[in-house]
Amino acid sequence: MNLEANIYKKLLKQATKAYKKGEIPVAALVMKDNKILSISYNKKEKTQDITSHAEILAIKKAAKKLKRWNLSDCILYVTLKPCSMCNEIINQSRISKVYYLLDKPEFKKEYYKTKFEVSDFSDYSVTYQQLLSNFFQNKR
C-alpha cells in the first residue's frame, strides 16, 4: 500500500470514529517529511466548541509538536473540502498544500499560496461519501 492510500485509510478510520460518536465524520491529518505529525476528527459536539473542526485540531496538534505556528513545510490531508473558517486557519498556518477526498458544492477558489486539490483515490472517496451520507440520513 502506498503512502497516500495509507493516509486515506487512517482518515477514514478517524471519520468513522467521529461518525460513531455523533460528530460530522470529517478527519484531517498533518504530515511533514512523509511522517504523520497529527491526526484528528471533528469534536464540535463533544467540546461544544464551534472551532473544533478536524482541520483546526490537527493543525493545533502539529504546531504544538513542532513548537511553532508556521507549518509551511507541512501538508494537510482531509476527508472533506475545508470550510471557509478552516481555509483561513490553513492559510494562516502557511500549510503548503491541502488534499481532500470529497468536494463540497461551492465555488472553488484559490487561497493565497495554498493549493487545494481533489485526491485521486476514488475507492476511498466513494467509501467516505457513503459514510457522510449515512451520517446525515441518520440525523433526520
XYZ file of N, CA and C in Angstrom:
420
model
N 0.854 -1.173 0.000
C 0.000 0.000 0.000
C 0.904 1.243 0.000
N 0.618 2.166 -0.921
C 1.452 3.360 -0.973
C 1.085 4.337 0.143
N 1.894 5.369 0.290
C 1.748 6.320 1.390
C 0.379 6.994 1.401
N -0.074 7.517 0.246
C -1.363 8.220 0.221
C -2.523 7.281 0.530
N -2.474 6.076 0.041
C -3.535 5.117 0.348
C -3.579 4.851 1.849
N -2.421 4.738 2.464
C -2.336 4.528 3.911
C -2.905 5.735 4.672
N -2.611 6.920 4.184
C -3.132 8.149 4.793
C -4.654 8.143 4.755
N -5.221 7.861 3.593
C -6.679 7.893 3.470
C -7.345 6.779 4.259
N -6.672 5.665 4.397
C -7.193 4.586 5.244
C -7.285 5.073 6.689
N -6.255 5.755 7.164
C -6.247 6.303 8.526
C -7.328 7.375 8.687
N -7.487 8.225 7.672
C -8.510 9.271 7.737
C -9.914 8.676 7.800
N -10.159 7.650 7.015
C -11.479 7.013 7.040
C -11.747 6.369 8.395
N -10.716 5.821 9.010
C -10.862 5.241 10.348
C -11.258 6.330 11.343
N -10.612 7.488 11.265
C -10.927 8.609 12.155
C -12.328 9.156 11.869
N -12.687 9.273 10.592
C -14.019 9.771 10.227
C -15.095 8.823 10.742
N -14.818 7.526 10.682
C -15.756 6.525 11.201
C -15.899 6.667 12.717
N -14.801 6.937 13.392
C -14.828 7.155 14.840
C -15.714 8.362 15.164
N -15.552 9.435 14.402
C -16.382 10.633 14.598
C -17.853 10.297 14.386
N -18.126 9.584 13.332
C -19.492 9.169 12.997
C -20.136 8.415 14.162
N -19.396 7.463 14.716
C -19.904 6.652 15.825
C -20.148 7.476 17.086
N -19.462 8.608 17.202
C -19.613 9.475 18.370
C -20.608 10.608 18.126
N -21.313 10.547 16.984
C -22.316 11.554 16.689
C -21.766 12.859 16.149
N -20.537 12.844 15.718
C -19.903 14.019 15.116
C -20.016 13.927 13.597
N -19.989 15.069 12.925
C -19.933 15.041 11.463
C -18.619 14.354 11.102
N -18.672 13.301 10.289
C -17.481 12.484 10.042
C -16.462 13.122 9.104
N -15.712 14.046 9.654
C -14.611 14.679 8.921
C -13.338 14.414 9.708
N -12.281 14.049 9.004
C -10.992 13.788 9.644
C -9.894 14.521 8.877
N -8.832 14.880 9.595
C -7.703 15.596 8.993
C -6.395 15.080 9.567
N -5.359 15.205 8.758
C -4.042 14.694 9.130
C -2.982 15.664 8.608
N -1.990 15.981 9.425
C -0.886 16.854 9.016
C 0.375 16.007 8.902
N 1.076 16.190 7.787
C 2.325 15.450 7.543
C 3.481 16.404 7.304
N 4.661 15.942 7.706
C 5.908 16.659 7.417
C 6.954 15.607 7.087
N 7.614 15.773 5.965
C 8.656 14.822 5.542
C 8.139 13.384 5.529
N 6.943 13.203 4.994
C 6.312 11.882 4.887
C 6.069 11.193 6.228
N 5.996 11.973 7.296
C 5.681 11.435 8.617
C 4.449 12.139 9.153
N 3.573 11.369 9.763
C 2.348 11.939 10.338
C 2.699 12.676 11.628
N 2.357 13.962 11.650
C 2.556 14.768 12.866
C 1.328 14.708 13.753
N 0.163 14.744 13.124
C -1.074 14.762 13.905
C -2.228 14.255 13.062
N -3.240 13.784 13.756
C -4.466 13.338 13.102
C -5.616 13.629 14.061
N -6.735 14.040 13.506
C -7.877 14.356 14.352
C -9.168 14.213 13.554
N -10.271 14.261 14.283
C -11.593 14.267 13.659
C -12.420 15.344 14.336
N -13.553 15.668 13.739
C -14.426 16.703 14.304
C -14.807 16.356 15.739
N -14.787 17.365 16.609
C -15.167 17.163 18.011
C -16.042 18.321 18.496
N -16.786 18.907 17.579
C -17.607 20.069 17.920
C -18.685 19.717 18.937
N -19.316 18.578 18.794
C -20.358 18.160 19.737
C -19.758 17.839 21.103
N -18.658 17.114 21.095
C -18.018 16.716 22.359
C -17.545 17.936 23.151
N -16.908 18.873 22.459
C -16.321 20.027 23.144
C -17.290 21.202 23.262
N -18.371 21.153 22.481
C -19.300 22.285 22.384
C -18.534 23.557 22.004
N -17.556 23.369 21.146
C -16.708 24.455 20.648
C -16.836 24.482 19.138
N -17.350 25.584 18.626
C -17.603 25.714 17.194
C -16.338 25.597 16.344
N -15.174 25.831 16.944
C -13.921 25.751 16.181
C -13.277 24.363 16.225
N -13.935 23.403 16.813
C -13.347 22.058 16.936
C -13.539 21.226 15.670
N -13.161 21.820 14.560
C -13.164 21.094 13.287
C -11.889 20.257 13.213
N -11.959 19.161 12.476
C -10.825 18.245 12.360
C -9.551 18.957 11.903
N -9.685 19.831 10.907
C -8.512 20.524 10.365
C -7.841 21.389 11.429
N -8.634 22.137 12.154
C -8.087 23.040 13.176
C -7.425 22.239 14.298
N -8.068 21.175 14.720
C -7.489 20.339 15.783
C -6.167 19.707 15.337
N -6.126 19.219 14.099
C -4.894 18.604 13.585
C -3.780 19.644 13.446
N -4.130 20.846 12.987
C -3.137 21.917 12.846
C -2.596 22.319 14.220
N -3.480 22.448 15.203
C -3.034 22.828 16.555
C -2.080 21.775 17.133
N -2.415 20.505 16.946
C -1.549 19.432 17.452
C -0.181 19.457 16.768
N -0.191 19.663 15.448
C 1.069 19.698 14.697
C 1.921 20.887 15.135
N 1.297 22.050 15.306
C 2.023 23.252 15.735
C 2.625 23.045 17.129
N 1.858 22.419 17.993
C 2.356 22.153 19.351
C 3.551 21.198 19.311
N 3.440 20.169 18.473
C 4.515 19.184 18.359
C 5.795 19.833 17.808
N 5.634 20.715 16.818
C 6.790 21.377 16.209
C 7.235 22.623 16.985
N 6.415 23.048 17.940
C 6.680 24.241 18.744
C 6.808 25.496 17.883
N 5.907 25.575 16.883
C 5.855 26.757 16.026
C 4.528 26.785 15.285
N 4.074 27.980 14.953
C 2.795 28.111 14.252
C 2.958 27.977 12.748
N 4.126 28.285 12.220
C 4.351 28.258 10.778
C 4.581 26.814 10.315
N 3.620 26.301 9.580
C 3.676 24.913 9.107
C 3.891 24.857 7.595
N 4.693 25.783 7.079
C 4.888 25.882 5.630
C 5.546 24.645 5.018
N 6.168 23.834 5.832
C 6.794 22.604 5.342
C 5.895 21.382 5.571
N 4.621 21.631 5.804
C 3.672 20.547 6.086
C 2.588 20.469 5.016
N 1.963 19.320 4.957
C 0.844 19.054 4.046
C -0.340 18.593 4.886
N -1.527 19.041 4.512
C -2.752 18.639 5.203
C -3.559 17.731 4.295
N -4.010 16.620 4.845
C -4.934 15.720 4.156
C -6.236 15.761 4.939
N -7.349 15.861 4.231
C -8.645 15.953 4.901
C -9.691 15.208 4.078
N -10.708 14.698 4.740
C -11.718 13.916 4.034
C -12.679 14.781 3.233
N -12.987 15.977 3.715
C -13.955 16.854 3.055
C -13.309 18.213 2.822
N -13.613 18.828 1.688
C -13.043 20.136 1.380
C -13.280 21.083 2.551
N -12.229 21.727 3.034
C -12.353 22.596 4.211
C -13.333 23.759 4.014
N -14.012 24.103 5.099
C -14.931 25.248 5.105
C -14.114 26.545 5.095
N -14.779 27.660 4.972
C -14.071 28.942 4.905
C -13.306 29.255 6.196
N -13.843 28.875 7.355
C -13.122 29.096 8.615
C -11.816 28.300 8.616
N -11.910 27.034 8.255
C -10.711 26.190 8.230
C -9.729 26.656 7.157
N -10.259 27.114 6.010
C -9.378 27.647 4.965
C -8.513 28.768 5.511
N -9.115 29.650 6.282
C -8.356 30.778 6.823
C -7.293 30.298 7.802
N -7.627 29.327 8.644
C -6.642 28.776 9.587
C -5.512 28.094 8.821
N -5.858 27.366 7.781
C -4.858 26.696 6.939
C -3.930 27.744 6.326
N -4.506 28.793 5.788
C -3.695 29.859 5.194
C -2.808 30.532 6.233
N -3.378 30.814 7.397
C -2.603 31.474 8.445
C -1.459 30.593 8.952
N -1.645 29.287 8.919
C -0.592 28.374 9.367
C 0.467 28.149 8.288
N 0.186 28.656 7.104
C 1.111 28.594 5.957
C 1.308 27.179 5.412
N 0.386 26.276 5.699
C 0.486 24.923 5.149
C 0.609 25.028 3.629
N 1.540 24.277 3.062
C 1.863 24.428 1.645
C 0.836 23.811 0.705
N 0.211 22.717 1.117
C -0.701 22.027 0.219
C -1.768 21.293 1.013
N -2.966 21.210 0.441
C -4.083 20.502 1.060
C -4.655 19.534 0.037
N -4.843 18.286 0.457
C -5.509 17.284 -0.371
C -6.789 16.885 0.337
N -7.868 16.723 -0.411
C -9.117 16.284 0.189
C -9.781 15.249 -0.698
N -10.582 14.390 -0.062
C -11.246 13.304 -0.783
C -12.500 13.759 -1.504
N -13.291 14.591 -0.855
C -14.597 14.933 -1.388
C -14.778 16.440 -1.425
N -15.253 16.915 -2.565
C -15.504 18.335 -2.743
C -16.870 18.689 -2.190
N -17.052 19.943 -1.862
C -18.344 20.442 -1.417
C -18.936 21.283 -2.539
N -20.244 21.396 -2.588
C -20.872 22.158 -3.667
C -20.766 23.669 -3.460
N -19.577 24.186 -3.698
C -19.381 25.625 -3.619
C -18.338 26.002 -4.654
N -18.251 27.257 -4.953
C -17.279 27.694 -5.947
C -15.870 27.457 -5.424
N -15.052 26.882 -6.277
C -13.654 26.679 -5.901
C -12.910 27.989 -6.035
N -12.093 28.290 -5.061
C -11.277 29.496 -5.084
C -9.856 29.106 -4.725
N -8.929 29.864 -5.219
C -7.548 29.652 -4.800
C -7.260 30.626 -3.671
N -6.777 30.123 -2.585
C -6.488 30.932 -1.412
C -4.984 31.075 -1.254
N -4.506 32.274 -1.366
C -3.094 32.583 -1.186
C -2.221 31.595 -1.939
N -1.261 31.008 -1.268
C -0.362 30.066 -1.938
C -0.740 28.620 -1.668
N -1.746 28.410 -0.852
C -2.185 27.047 -0.555
C -2.910 26.495 -1.773
N -2.555 25.297 -2.176
C -3.206 24.669 -3.320
C -4.168 23.600 -2.810
N -5.434 23.710 -3.201
C -6.447 22.726 -2.829
C -6.689 21.850 -4.046
N -6.493 20.553 -3.881
C -6.656 19.636 -4.998
C -7.462 18.418 -4.556
N -8.285 17.933 -5.446
C -9.026 16.707 -5.172
C -8.060 15.544 -5.355
N -8.044 14.630 -4.401
C -7.182 13.457 -4.487
C -7.770 12.444 -5.456
N -6.897 11.642 -6.011
C -7.326 10.651 -6.981
C -7.401 9.267 -6.323
N -8.232 9.155 -5.317
C -8.422 7.883 -4.632
C -9.908 7.589 -4.601
N -10.457 7.249 -5.770
C -11.907 7.124 -5.918
C -12.529 6.086 -4.991
N -11.828 4.986 -4.710
C -12.389 3.975 -3.797
C -12.628 4.576 -2.417
N -11.678 5.351 -1.941
C -11.809 5.993 -0.639
C -12.871 7.084 -0.684
N -12.926 7.813 -1.805
C -13.932 8.870 -1.956
C -15.337 8.294 -1.871
N -15.562 7.172 -2.541
C -16.882 6.532 -2.531
C -17.219 6.060 -1.122
N -16.266 5.422 -0.448
C -16.478 4.944 0.924
C -16.791 6.113 1.852
N -16.030 7.187 1.715
C -16.253 8.346 2.572
C -17.591 9.010 2.255
N -17.932 9.109 0.971
C -19.202 9.724 0.597
C -20.367 8.944 1.208
N -20.272 7.621 1.227
C -21.316 6.784 1.818
C -21.399 7.019 3.324
N -20.256 7.106 3.995
C -20.215 7.366 5.431
C -20.879 8.708 5.745
N -20.546 9.729 4.985
C -21.111 11.060 5.191
C -22.617 11.049 4.933
N -23.022 10.367 3.882
C -24.439 10.258 3.543
C -25.215 9.548 4.655
N -24.657 8.456 5.150
C -25.297 7.709 6.243
C -25.450 8.575 7.491
N -24.435 9.355 7.775
C -24.480 10.215 8.953
C -25.663 11.166 8.874
N -25.810 11.861 7.757
C -26.869 12.850 7.643
C -28.251 12.203 7.518
N -28.333 11.019 6.917
C -29.625 10.314 6.865
C -30.072 9.909 8.258
N -29.129 9.480 9.099
C -29.469 9.072 10.474
C -29.822 10.255 11.366
N -29.403 11.454 10.979
C -29.702 12.650 11.761
C -31.122 13.163 11.499
N -31.720 12.719 10.398
C -33.067 13.201 10.036
C -34.139 12.493 10.793
